[in-house]
mmCIF file of C-alpha atoms in Angstrom:
data_model
loop_
_atom_site.group_PDB
_atom_site.id
_atom_site.type_symbol
_atom_site.label_atom_id
_atom_site.label_comp_id
_atom_site.label_asym_id
_atom_site.label_seq_id
_atom_site.Cartn_x
_atom_site.Cartn_y
_atom_site.Cartn_z
ATOM 1 C CA MET A 1 32.393 153.930 -11.731
ATOM 2 C CA THR A 2 31.756 154.574 -15.415
ATOM 3 C CA HIS A 3 28.355 155.828 -16.541
ATOM 4 C CA ILE A 4 26.771 153.391 -19.023
ATOM 5 C CA ASP A 5 24.730 155.054 -21.781
ATOM 6 C CA ILE A 6 23.680 151.954 -23.731
ATOM 7 C CA TYR A 7 23.448 148.338 -22.571
ATOM 8 C CA LEU A 8 23.589 145.466 -25.074
ATOM 9 C CA ASP A 9 22.938 141.870 -24.037
ATOM 10 C CA ALA A 10 24.424 139.648 -26.730
ATOM 11 C CA SER A 11 24.328 136.532 -24.534
ATOM 12 C CA GLY A 12 23.578 133.369 -26.462
ATOM 13 C CA LEU A 13 24.645 134.858 -29.797
ATOM 14 C CA ASP A 14 27.489 133.224 -31.707
ATOM 15 C CA CYS A 15 30.246 134.937 -33.664
ATOM 16 C CA PRO A 16 29.999 137.310 -35.472
ATOM 17 C CA LEU A 17 26.672 138.536 -34.035
ATOM 18 C CA PRO A 18 27.956 140.044 -30.741
ATOM 19 C CA LEU A 19 30.429 142.197 -32.656
ATOM 20 C CA LEU A 20 27.876 143.115 -35.331
ATOM 21 C CA LYS A 21 25.304 144.170 -32.707
ATOM 22 C CA ALA A 22 27.959 146.206 -30.863
ATOM 23 C CA LYS A 23 28.967 147.981 -34.088
ATOM 24 C CA GLN A 24 25.335 148.820 -34.815
ATOM 25 C CA ALA A 25 24.855 150.192 -31.305
ATOM 26 C CA LEU A 26 28.025 152.302 -31.516
ATOM 27 C CA ASN A 27 26.894 153.725 -34.860
ATOM 28 C CA ARG A 28 23.754 155.088 -33.171
ATOM 29 C CA MET A 29 25.653 156.644 -30.255
ATOM 30 C CA ALA A 30 27.188 160.087 -29.804
ATOM 31 C CA ALA A 31 30.929 160.582 -29.347
ATOM 32 C CA GLY A 32 32.020 159.979 -25.766
ATOM 33 C CA GLN A 33 29.082 157.768 -24.835
ATOM 34 C CA VAL A 34 29.749 154.371 -23.245
ATOM 35 C CA LEU A 35 28.397 151.034 -24.465
ATOM 36 C CA GLU A 36 28.285 147.986 -22.196
ATOM 37 C CA VAL A 37 28.160 144.610 -23.948
ATOM 38 C CA LEU A 38 27.513 141.232 -22.346
ATOM 39 C CA ALA A 39 28.372 138.160 -24.410
ATOM 40 C CA THR A 40 28.779 134.427 -23.927
ATOM 41 C CA ASP A 41 30.705 133.721 -27.130
ATOM 42 C CA VAL A 42 34.318 132.920 -26.220
ATOM 43 C CA GLY A 43 35.449 134.329 -29.579
ATOM 44 C CA SER A 44 34.160 137.748 -28.595
ATOM 45 C CA TRP A 45 37.265 138.215 -26.420
ATOM 46 C CA ARG A 46 39.558 138.385 -29.434
ATOM 47 C CA ASP A 47 36.979 140.011 -31.707
ATOM 48 C CA PHE A 48 36.410 142.992 -29.415
ATOM 49 C CA GLU A 49 40.121 143.516 -28.757
ATOM 50 C CA VAL A 50 40.856 143.669 -32.492
ATOM 51 C CA PHE A 51 37.782 145.798 -33.185
ATOM 52 C CA ALA A 52 38.847 148.394 -30.609
ATOM 53 C CA LYS A 53 42.306 148.698 -32.158
ATOM 54 C CA GLN A 54 40.953 148.982 -35.706
ATOM 55 C CA SER A 55 37.958 151.230 -35.041
ATOM 56 C CA GLY A 56 39.500 153.775 -32.700
ATOM 57 C CA HIS A 57 36.801 153.263 -30.065
ATOM 58 C CA THR A 58 38.272 152.884 -26.567
ATOM 59 C CA LEU A 59 37.901 149.503 -24.878
ATOM 60 C CA LEU A 60 37.591 150.625 -21.258
ATOM 61 C CA LEU A 61 37.040 147.161 -19.809
ATOM 62 C CA SER A 62 37.044 143.531 -20.843
ATOM 63 C CA GLU A 63 36.403 140.940 -18.185
ATOM 64 C CA GLU A 64 35.342 137.325 -17.951
ATOM 65 C CA GLN A 65 32.997 136.178 -15.217
ATOM 66 C CA ASP A 66 31.225 132.815 -14.978
ATOM 67 C CA ALA A 67 31.450 132.025 -18.720
ATOM 68 C CA SER A 68 30.207 135.528 -19.570
ATOM 69 C CA TYR A 69 32.205 138.365 -21.034
ATOM 70 C CA ARG A 70 31.634 142.031 -20.260
ATOM 71 C CA TYR A 71 32.996 144.878 -22.351
ATOM 72 C CA LEU A 72 32.813 148.634 -22.034
ATOM 73 C CA PHE A 73 33.481 150.813 -25.077
ATOM 74 C CA ARG A 74 33.731 154.587 -25.236
ATOM 75 C CA LYS A 75 32.721 155.821 -28.681
ATOM 76 C CA LYS A 76 35.343 157.919 -30.442
#
């Protein structure tokens, strides 16, 4: 199991707010720390995949469960 350093609940927020909040959280974190994000915006699935590729942060997990999306990022 991965240790979560920061938890961000972006449920109920529409695009682009989940991604914006995640970026802000990652900016405040130290390298190697893990951010968990919960979102309900279906567009977050694509947004977070693209963000991980462009930013260099590692997307450790992306899963959908009961109309919610959970992501784990390791900061580069």
